């Protein structure tokens, strides 16, 4: 799958043969088979004739020319999706769940193919790419196995015992628009859409341009699992061009990305009175309490800070460590960071891969250089590594970061973490809650009860105890999302599927009506109803 191939001329059709000679021009060698990529890009709804070149952040090698969509393509995608959804909504729930279980098996069977493509497009370490296949398999299996628990019609209490029958249905919203990011291209391309499909919806998705091929592989696997092809539409293009057309046609919008963009999307959804779920930015804290297991905390801190080169919404960027253990923890954390194996390859050996782009590298460089210029100390890292890859930056630990430094309160989204001492846990919690974000937090302590008590004070949508982020993220039955400017709505769990449905109450009334009967006056009716309310309270009825 990854053998070098002849290049595509700029602006030409996807992977057409071109004049460049890989023997004399290494950058001309495509990292993917042309036929393989052509099969993936054929899944796009894209008729503009324009293409965008995609290169691997590993070494700059070209991957493909991805066809681009226009407004007419978005309209066509939604039209196809609506026709498919009308049929799909009548498909038995067990059949939908069975397709998710087939997807589960396909993802596990094809994980090498998935991981290769994720690494080639994103530059992340192979072990972090495996997390994506793992998460989608978990998500597919969870929603398949819990389909009836979440979506079956349920009886509720009626106002008149025995005479009022109330049922609540979960009706699909229709067509869900999903705008997904580049940092976890397989996970984010699919995880939000799977419960939408289970609930009877269709999906139109616009993955990020930098990782379009991985998202298209996900669409191919959905087809192979048996989902109707028109049910999952994929368009490609800049968010500034396609975001508006998608939102204007969606019945619900799911977005993962920056807080600034999320606010724009929320305003556009409000104009149409449609719902949205938004997972946005974070400046996530990790607290090492005085009774923490320091080896476990240092190991977790490495994963919390440097997984996917810090390009993870729930990644730690601020670390608060108790005075009593600060020096011992820092010694262990620095040593583990220095021992990391760095590289930008397809191998399993790398502990951290590359940043994805020049823009991400520029942000990381700017944040670290600004901090150092204003007096911060670099304990490890602090420099780009072009010898490893064009966008590679070392895992970096900073000490002495102050509020006047950019990285103090702004999300870096790279392999950079700042260390802070604390003496009083109340002060640590207040500092962890400082700012407007509230996505993820971690607490290390050997006293579980105490740590859970501290967790309730943290203003974050997820809090992990003695773990970096995996405990909450991989526990699909629990909701995941942000507080404050880190977002609204939740993925995973019951909330993750119910967001794509409308609750419909259906009440059947027998014998009595809610109006005077048998010649009763309105005044008498009011007295009878009042007496009934008092009786129901005495009987303990809700």
Coordinates of C-alpha atoms in Angstrom, one line a residue:
X1 CA 0.0 0.0 0.0
X2 CA 2.8 2.4 0.7
X3 CA 5.1 1.7 -2.2
X4 CA 6.4 4.8 -4.1
X5 CA 4.5 5.7 -7.3
X6 CA 4.7 8.2 -10.1
X7 CA 3.3 11.7 -9.2
X8 CA 0.3 13.7 -10.2
X9 CA 0.9 17.0 -12.0
X10 CA -0.3 20.0 -10.1
X11 CA -3.9 20.7 -10.7
X12 CA -4.4 17.5 -12.7
X13 CA -6.8 14.7 -12.1
X14 CA -6.4 12.5 -9.0
X15 CA -3.1 10.6 -9.3
X16 CA -2.7 11.0 -13.1
X17 CA 0.7 10.1 -14.4
X18 CA 3.0 13.1 -14.5
X19 CA 6.4 14.1 -15.9
X20 CA 8.4 14.1 -12.7
X21 CA 10.8 11.2 -12.3
X22 CA 11.1 9.8 -8.7
X23 CA 14.5 8.4 -9.6
X24 CA 15.8 12.0 -9.8
X25 CA 13.2 13.8 -7.7
X26 CA 12.4 12.1 -4.3
X27 CA 9.5 14.5 -3.6
X28 CA 7.8 13.2 -6.8
X29 CA 7.3 9.7 -5.3
X30 CA 3.8 9.1 -4.1
X31 CA 3.5 7.2 -0.8
X32 CA 0.3 5.5 -1.8
X33 CA -0.8 3.4 -4.7
X34 CA -2.6 5.6 -7.3
X35 CA -5.5 3.1 -7.7
X36 CA -6.0 2.8 -4.0
X37 CA -6.3 6.6 -3.6
X38 CA -8.5 6.9 -6.7
X39 CA -10.9 4.3 -5.1
X40 CA -11.1 6.4 -2.0
X41 CA -11.6 9.8 -3.6
X42 CA -14.3 8.3 -5.9
X43 CA -16.5 8.2 -2.7
X44 CA -16.5 12.1 -2.6
X45 CA -19.4 14.2 -3.9
X46 CA -17.1 16.6 -5.8
X47 CA -17.7 17.9 -9.3
X48 CA -15.9 21.3 -9.4
X49 CA -12.9 20.0 -11.3
X50 CA -10.6 21.5 -8.6
X51 CA -8.2 19.4 -6.6
X52 CA -6.0 20.0 -3.6
X53 CA -2.6 18.4 -3.1
X54 CA -2.1 16.5 0.1
X55 CA 1.4 15.7 1.5
X56 CA 2.6 13.5 4.3
X57 CA 4.0 15.4 7.4
X58 CA 6.4 12.5 7.9
X59 CA 8.6 13.6 5.1
X60 CA 6.7 15.9 2.7
X61 CA 6.0 13.1 0.2
X62 CA 2.9 13.7 -1.9
X63 CA -0.1 11.5 -1.1
X64 CA -2.9 12.6 -3.5
X65 CA -4.8 15.3 -5.2
X66 CA -8.2 15.4 -3.5
X67 CA -11.2 16.6 -5.6
X68 CA -13.0 19.6 -4.1
X69 CA -16.7 20.1 -3.6
X70 CA -18.8 23.2 -4.2
X71 CA -22.2 24.4 -3.0
X72 CA -24.0 22.4 -5.7
X73 CA -22.2 19.3 -4.4
X74 CA -23.3 20.0 -0.9
X75 CA -26.9 20.4 -2.1
X76 CA -26.6 17.1 -4.0
X77 CA -25.2 15.3 -1.0
X78 CA -28.0 16.4 1.2
X79 CA -30.6 15.5 -1.4
X80 CA -29.2 12.0 -1.7
X81 CA -28.9 11.7 2.1
X82 CA -32.5 12.7 2.6
X83 CA -33.8 10.1 0.2
X84 CA -31.7 7.5 1.9
X85 CA -32.8 8.5 5.4
X86 CA -36.5 8.2 4.6
X87 CA -35.9 4.5 3.9
X88 CA -33.3 4.0 6.7
X89 CA -35.6 5.4 9.4
X90 CA -37.9 2.4 8.8
X91 CA -35.0 -0.1 9.0
X92 CA -35.4 -2.3 12.1
X93 CA -33.1 -1.3 14.9
X94 CA -31.6 -4.8 15.1
X95 CA -30.5 -4.5 11.5
X96 CA -28.8 -1.2 12.1
X97 CA -27.0 -2.6 15.2
X98 CA -25.8 -5.6 13.2
X99 CA -24.1 -3.3 10.7
X100 CA -22.3 -1.6 13.5
X101 CA -21.0 -5.0 14.8
X102 CA -19.8 -5.8 11.2
X103 CA -18.0 -2.5 11.3
X104 CA -16.4 -3.4 14.6
X105 CA -14.9 -6.5 13.0
X106 CA -13.8 -4.8 9.8
X107 CA -12.0 -2.1 11.8
X108 CA -10.1 -4.8 13.8
X109 CA -9.4 -6.8 10.7
X110 CA -8.2 -3.9 8.7
X111 CA -6.4 -2.0 11.5
X112 CA -3.0 -2.1 9.7
X113 CA -4.4 -0.4 6.6
X114 CA -6.2 2.2 8.8
X115 CA -3.1 2.8 11.0
X116 CA -0.8 3.2 7.9
X117 CA -3.1 5.8 6.4
X118 CA -3.5 7.7 9.7
X119 CA 0.2 7.9 10.2
X120 CA 0.9 9.0 6.6
X121 CA -1.7 11.7 6.7
X122 CA -1.3 13.0 10.3
X123 CA 2.4 12.2 11.1
X124 CA 1.5 10.7 14.6
X125 CA 3.2 7.8 16.2
X126 CA 1.9 4.4 15.2
X127 CA 0.8 3.5 18.7
X128 CA -1.3 6.7 18.8
X129 CA -2.8 5.8 15.5
X130 CA -3.8 2.4 16.9
X131 CA -5.9 4.3 19.5
X132 CA -8.1 5.5 16.7
X133 CA -9.0 2.0 15.4
X134 CA -9.5 0.9 19.0
X135 CA -11.8 3.8 19.8
X136 CA -14.0 3.2 16.7
X137 CA -14.3 -0.5 17.4
X138 CA -15.3 0.3 21.0
X139 CA -17.8 2.9 19.8
X140 CA -19.4 0.6 17.2
X141 CA -19.7 -2.3 19.6
X142 CA -21.1 -0.2 22.4
X143 CA -23.9 1.4 20.4
X144 CA -24.8 -1.9 18.7
X145 CA -25.1 -3.6 22.1
X146 CA -27.0 -0.8 23.8
X147 CA -29.3 0.2 20.9
X148 CA -32.5 -0.9 22.5
X149 CA -31.5 0.5 25.9
X150 CA -31.2 4.0 24.3
X151 CA -33.7 4.0 21.5
X152 CA -36.6 1.7 22.4
X153 CA -40.0 3.4 23.2
X154 CA -40.4 3.7 26.9
X155 CA -43.4 3.9 29.2
X156 CA -43.6 7.0 31.5
X157 CA -45.9 7.8 34.3
X158 CA -49.3 9.0 33.2
X159 CA -51.2 11.7 35.1
X160 CA -54.1 9.4 36.0
X161 CA -52.8 6.0 37.3
X162 CA -54.1 3.2 35.1
X163 CA -56.0 5.5 32.8
X164 CA -53.3 7.6 31.2
X165 CA -50.7 5.6 29.2
X166 CA -47.7 7.6 28.1
X167 CA -44.9 6.5 25.8
X168 CA -41.8 8.4 24.7
X169 CA -40.4 7.7 21.3
X170 CA -36.9 8.7 20.0
X171 CA -37.5 10.1 16.5
X172 CA -34.5 10.7 14.2
X173 CA -33.8 14.3 13.4
X174 CA -33.1 13.7 9.7
X175 CA -29.7 14.6 8.2
X176 CA -26.8 15.3 10.5
X177 CA -24.0 17.6 9.3
X178 CA -20.6 16.7 10.8
X179 CA -17.5 18.8 10.5
X180 CA -14.5 16.8 11.8
X181 CA -10.9 17.8 12.5
X182 CA -7.5 16.5 11.4
X183 CA -5.9 15.5 14.7
X184 CA -7.7 12.2 15.1
X185 CA -8.8 11.7 11.5
X186 CA -10.3 8.2 11.8
X187 CA -11.8 8.6 15.2
X188 CA -13.3 12.0 14.6
X189 CA -14.5 11.1 11.1
X190 CA -16.7 8.3 12.4
X191 CA -17.3 8.3 16.1
X192 CA -19.9 11.1 16.1
X193 CA -21.7 9.7 13.1
X194 CA -22.1 6.1 14.2
X195 CA -24.8 6.9 16.9
X196 CA -26.5 9.2 14.4
X197 CA -26.8 6.3 12.0
X198 CA -28.0 4.0 14.7
X199 CA -30.8 6.5 15.6
X200 CA -32.1 6.5 12.0
X201 CA -30.4 9.5 10.6
X202 CA -28.3 10.1 7.5
X203 CA -25.0 12.0 7.7
X204 CA -23.2 14.5 5.5
X205 CA -19.6 15.0 6.6
X206 CA -16.9 17.4 5.8
X207 CA -13.6 16.1 7.1
X208 CA -10.5 18.3 7.3
X209 CA -8.6 18.7 4.1
X210 CA -5.3 17.5 5.6
X211 CA -6.7 14.1 6.5
X212 CA -9.4 13.5 3.9
X213 CA -8.1 10.0 2.8
X214 CA -8.5 8.5 6.3
X215 CA -12.0 9.8 6.5
X216 CA -12.8 8.3 3.1
X217 CA -11.4 5.0 4.2
X218 CA -13.9 5.2 7.1
X219 CA -16.7 5.7 4.6
X220 CA -15.5 2.7 2.6
X221 CA -15.7 0.5 5.7
X222 CA -19.2 1.7 6.4
X223 CA -20.2 0.6 2.9
X224 CA -18.5 -2.7 3.4
X225 CA -20.4 -3.1 6.7
X226 CA -23.7 -2.9 4.8
X227 CA -24.8 0.7 5.4
X228 CA -26.5 2.1 2.3
X229 CA -24.0 4.2 0.4
X230 CA -26.1 7.3 0.1
X231 CA -26.7 7.3 3.9
X232 CA -23.2 8.6 4.5
X233 CA -22.1 11.5 2.2
X234 CA -18.7 13.0 2.1
X235 CA -17.8 16.4 0.7
X236 CA -14.4 18.1 0.6
X237 CA -13.4 21.8 0.8
X238 CA -12.5 24.7 3.1
X239 CA -14.7 25.2 6.0
X240 CA -15.2 28.9 5.1
X241 CA -16.7 27.8 1.8
X242 CA -18.7 24.7 2.8
X243 CA -19.5 25.3 6.4
X244 CA -22.4 27.7 5.7
X245 CA -24.0 25.5 3.1
X246 CA -23.8 22.4 5.4
X247 CA -25.3 24.2 8.4
X248 CA -28.1 25.7 6.2
X249 CA -29.2 22.2 5.2
X250 CA -28.6 20.2 8.3
X251 CA -31.2 19.2 10.9
X252 CA -28.4 19.0 13.5
X253 CA -24.7 19.9 13.4
X254 CA -21.7 18.2 15.1
X255 CA -18.4 20.1 15.1
X256 CA -15.0 19.5 16.7
X257 CA -12.4 22.2 16.4
X258 CA -11.5 25.7 17.7
X259 CA -13.6 27.7 20.1
X260 CA -13.7 30.7 17.7
X261 CA -15.2 28.6 14.9
X262 CA -17.5 26.8 17.3
X263 CA -19.0 30.1 18.3
X264 CA -19.7 31.0 14.7
X265 CA -21.4 27.6 14.1
X266 CA -23.5 28.0 17.3
X267 CA -24.8 31.4 16.1
X268 CA -25.6 30.0 12.7
X269 CA -27.5 27.0 14.2
X270 CA -29.3 29.4 16.5
X271 CA -30.6 31.4 13.5
X272 CA -32.2 28.2 12.2
X273 CA -33.3 26.9 15.6
X274 CA -31.4 23.6 15.1
X275 CA -29.3 21.9 17.7
X276 CA -25.6 21.4 17.7
X277 CA -22.9 19.8 19.7
X278 CA -19.5 21.4 19.9
X279 CA -16.2 20.0 21.2
X280 CA -13.8 23.0 21.3
X281 CA -10.5 24.1 22.7
X282 CA -8.9 23.3 26.1
X283 CA -6.0 24.3 28.4
X284 CA -6.3 21.1 30.3
X285 CA -4.8 20.7 33.9
X286 CA -3.2 17.8 35.6
X287 CA -2.9 17.8 39.4
X288 CA -0.3 15.7 41.2
X289 CA -1.4 15.6 44.9
X290 CA 1.0 15.1 47.7
X291 CA 0.1 11.4 48.2
X292 CA 0.4 10.5 44.5
X293 CA 2.3 7.4 43.3
X294 CA 5.1 9.4 41.5
X295 CA 6.1 6.7 39.1
X296 CA 2.6 6.3 37.9
X297 CA 2.1 10.1 37.8
X298 CA 5.2 10.6 35.7
X299 CA 4.3 7.9 33.3
X300 CA 0.8 9.3 32.9
X301 CA 2.1 12.8 32.6
X302 CA 4.2 11.8 29.5
X303 CA 1.1 10.3 27.8
X304 CA -1.1 13.2 29.0
X305 CA 1.3 15.8 27.5
X306 CA 2.8 14.2 24.4
X307 CA 0.3 11.7 23.0
X308 CA -0.1 12.6 19.3
X309 CA 2.5 15.3 19.8
X310 CA 0.1 17.2 22.1
X311 CA -2.4 17.6 19.2
X312 CA -5.2 16.2 21.3
X313 CA -8.2 18.1 22.6
X314 CA -7.9 16.5 26.0
X315 CA -4.1 16.8 26.1
X316 CA -2.5 18.3 29.3
X317 CA -0.8 21.7 28.9
X318 CA -0.8 22.8 32.6
X319 CA 0.6 20.6 35.4
X320 CA 0.1 21.6 39.1
X321 CA 2.3 19.6 41.5
X322 CA 2.2 19.6 45.3
X323 CA 5.3 21.2 47.0
X324 CA 5.9 18.1 49.0
X325 CA 6.6 16.0 45.9
X326 CA 7.4 18.6 43.3
X327 CA 11.2 18.0 42.9
X328 CA 10.9 14.2 43.0
X329 CA 8.0 14.2 40.4
X330 CA 9.9 16.6 38.1
X331 CA 13.0 14.4 38.2
X332 CA 11.0 11.4 37.1
X333 CA 8.9 13.3 34.5
X334 CA 12.0 14.9 32.9
X335 CA 13.8 11.5 32.9
X336 CA 10.9 9.7 31.2
X337 CA 10.6 12.5 28.6
X338 CA 14.3 12.4 27.8
X339 CA 14.0 8.6 27.4
X340 CA 11.3 8.9 24.7
X341 CA 12.0 7.5 21.3
X342 CA 11.4 10.2 18.7
X343 CA 10.7 9.7 15.0
X344 CA 8.4 10.3 12.1
X345 CA 8.0 6.9 10.5
X346 CA 5.5 4.1 10.1
X347 CA 7.2 2.0 12.8
X348 CA 5.9 1.0 16.2
X349 CA 9.1 2.1 17.9
X350 CA 8.2 5.8 18.1
X351 CA 6.9 7.3 21.4
X352 CA 6.0 10.5 19.7
X353 CA 5.4 11.5 16.1
X354 CA 5.3 14.8 14.2
X355 CA 3.1 17.8 14.2
X356 CA 0.9 17.9 11.2
X357 CA 1.8 21.1 9.4
X358 CA 3.9 24.2 9.3
X359 CA 1.1 26.2 10.9
X360 CA 1.1 23.9 14.0
X361 CA 4.9 24.1 14.1
X362 CA 4.9 27.9 13.9
X363 CA 2.4 28.1 16.8
X364 CA 4.5 25.8 19.0
X365 CA 7.8 27.6 18.2
X366 CA 6.1 31.0 18.9
X367 CA 4.7 29.9 22.2
X368 CA 8.0 28.4 23.5
X369 CA 10.2 31.2 22.2
X370 CA 7.9 33.8 23.8
X371 CA 8.0 32.0 27.1
X372 CA 11.8 31.7 27.1
X373 CA 12.3 35.3 26.1
X374 CA 10.2 36.3 29.1
X375 CA 12.1 34.2 31.6
X376 CA 10.6 30.6 31.4
X377 CA 13.1 27.7 31.8
X378 CA 13.2 24.8 29.4
X379 CA 13.7 21.6 31.4
X380 CA 13.8 19.3 28.3
X381 CA 13.1 19.8 24.6
X382 CA 12.4 23.3 23.3
X383 CA 13.5 23.0 19.7
X384 CA 12.3 21.9 16.3
X385 CA 13.9 18.8 14.8
X386 CA 13.9 19.1 11.0
X387 CA 16.3 16.1 11.0
X388 CA 13.4 13.9 12.0
X389 CA 10.7 15.5 9.9
X390 CA 9.7 18.9 8.4
X391 CA 7.3 19.7 11.2
X392 CA 8.8 17.8 14.1
X393 CA 9.2 19.5 17.5
X394 CA 10.7 17.9 20.6
X395 CA 8.5 17.1 23.7
X396 CA 9.0 20.2 25.8
X397 CA 8.7 20.9 29.6
X398 CA 8.6 24.5 30.8
X399 CA 9.0 25.9 34.3
X400 CA 8.5 29.4 35.5
X401 CA 5.7 30.2 33.0
X402 CA 3.9 33.4 34.0
X403 CA 0.6 35.1 33.0
X404 CA 2.3 37.5 30.6
X405 CA 3.5 34.5 28.4
X406 CA 1.3 33.4 25.5
X407 CA 1.4 29.7 26.5
X408 CA 0.1 30.5 30.0
X409 CA -3.6 30.8 29.0
X410 CA -3.7 30.1 25.2
X411 CA -4.0 26.6 23.8
X412 CA -0.7 25.5 22.2
X413 CA -2.0 22.2 20.8
X414 CA 1.5 20.8 20.6
X415 CA 4.1 18.9 22.8
X416 CA 4.5 21.6 25.4
X417 CA 3.5 21.5 29.1
X418 CA 4.1 24.0 31.9
X419 CA 4.8 23.0 35.5
X420 CA 3.6 24.9 38.5
X421 CA 4.0 24.3 42.3
X422 CA 1.1 24.4 44.8
X423 CA 1.0 24.1 48.5
X424 CA -2.8 24.2 49.2
X425 CA -5.1 22.0 47.2
X426 CA -7.9 24.6 47.2
X427 CA -5.4 27.0 45.5
X428 CA -4.5 24.3 43.0
X429 CA -8.2 23.7 42.1
X430 CA -8.7 27.5 41.7
X431 CA -5.7 27.7 39.4
X432 CA -6.8 24.6 37.4
X433 CA -10.2 26.3 36.9
X434 CA -8.6 29.6 35.9
X435 CA -9.5 30.7 32.3
X436 CA -12.5 30.0 30.2
X437 CA -11.8 26.4 29.1
X438 CA -13.1 23.2 30.8
X439 CA -12.6 20.1 28.7
X440 CA -10.5 17.5 30.5
X441 CA -8.5 17.2 33.7
X442 CA -6.4 14.6 35.5
X443 CA -5.7 14.0 39.2
X444 CA -3.1 11.7 40.6
X445 CA -3.6 10.5 44.2
X446 CA -3.5 7.2 46.1
X447 CA -6.7 8.2 48.0
X448 CA -9.5 7.6 45.5
X449 CA -12.2 9.1 47.6
X450 CA -10.2 12.3 48.1
X451 CA -9.4 12.5 44.5
X452 CA -13.0 12.1 43.5
X453 CA -13.9 14.8 45.9
X454 CA -11.4 17.1 44.3
X455 CA -12.7 16.1 40.9
X456 CA -16.1 17.5 41.7
X457 CA -14.5 20.9 42.2
X458 CA -12.9 20.9 38.7
X459 CA -14.8 22.7 36.0
X460 CA -14.2 20.2 33.3
X461 CA -16.5 17.8 31.4
X462 CA -14.2 14.8 32.0
X463 CA -11.8 14.2 34.9
X464 CA -9.5 11.2 35.0
X465 CA -8.0 9.9 38.2
X466 CA -4.6 8.2 38.0
X467 CA -4.9 8.2 34.2
X468 CA -4.1 10.8 31.6
X469 CA -7.3 10.8 29.5
X470 CA -8.0 7.2 28.3
X471 CA -10.2 6.2 31.2
X472 CA -13.0 8.6 30.3
X473 CA -12.4 8.7 26.5
X474 CA -12.5 4.9 26.2
X475 CA -15.4 4.4 28.5
X476 CA -18.0 4.8 25.8
X477 CA -21.0 4.5 28.2
X478 CA -20.0 7.8 29.9
X479 CA -20.6 11.2 28.2
X480 CA -17.6 13.2 27.0
X481 CA -17.5 17.0 26.3
X482 CA -16.6 20.4 27.6
X483 CA -17.8 23.0 30.0
X484 CA -17.6 26.7 29.5
X485 CA -15.8 27.7 26.3
X486 CA -14.7 24.1 25.7
X487 CA -18.0 23.3 24.1
X488 CA -21.6 22.3 24.5
X489 CA -23.3 18.9 24.2
X490 CA -21.8 15.5 24.7
X491 CA -20.6 12.6 22.6
X492 CA -20.7 9.0 23.9
X493 CA -23.2 7.3 26.2
X494 CA -26.9 8.0 26.1
X495 CA -26.3 11.7 25.5
X496 CA -24.2 10.8 22.4
X497 CA -27.1 9.2 20.6
X498 CA -30.1 11.1 22.1
X499 CA -28.7 14.4 20.7
X500 CA -29.6 13.1 17.2
X501 CA -33.2 12.4 18.2
X502 CA -36.4 14.3 19.0
X503 CA -38.2 13.1 22.1
X504 CA -41.8 12.5 21.2
X505 CA -44.4 11.9 23.9
X506 CA -47.5 9.9 23.0
X507 CA -50.3 9.7 25.6
X508 CA -53.4 7.6 25.4
X509 CA -56.3 8.5 27.6
X510 CA -59.1 6.2 28.7
X511 CA -62.5 6.7 30.4
X512 CA -61.9 10.1 31.9
X513 CA -61.2 13.4 30.1
X514 CA -59.5 16.5 31.4
X515 CA -62.6 18.5 31.5
X516 CA -65.9 18.5 33.5
X517 CA -67.9 15.4 33.1
X518 CA -71.5 14.3 33.9
X519 CA -72.8 17.8 34.3
X520 CA -70.0 18.9 36.6
X521 CA -69.3 22.6 36.8
X522 CA -65.9 24.1 36.2
X523 CA -65.7 25.0 39.8
X524 CA -66.5 21.5 41.0
X525 CA -64.1 20.1 38.5
X526 CA -61.3 22.3 39.9
X527 CA -62.1 21.1 43.5
X528 CA -62.1 17.4 42.4
X529 CA -58.7 17.9 40.7
X530 CA -57.3 19.7 43.7
X531 CA -58.4 16.8 46.0
X532 CA -56.8 14.3 43.6
X533 CA -53.5 16.2 43.7
X534 CA -53.5 16.2 47.5
X535 CA -54.2 12.4 47.5
X536 CA -51.4 11.7 45.0
X537 CA -49.0 13.5 47.2
X538 CA -50.0 11.5 50.3
X539 CA -49.6 8.3 48.3
X540 CA -46.0 9.4 47.4
X541 CA -46.6 9.6 43.7
X542 CA -44.3 11.8 41.6

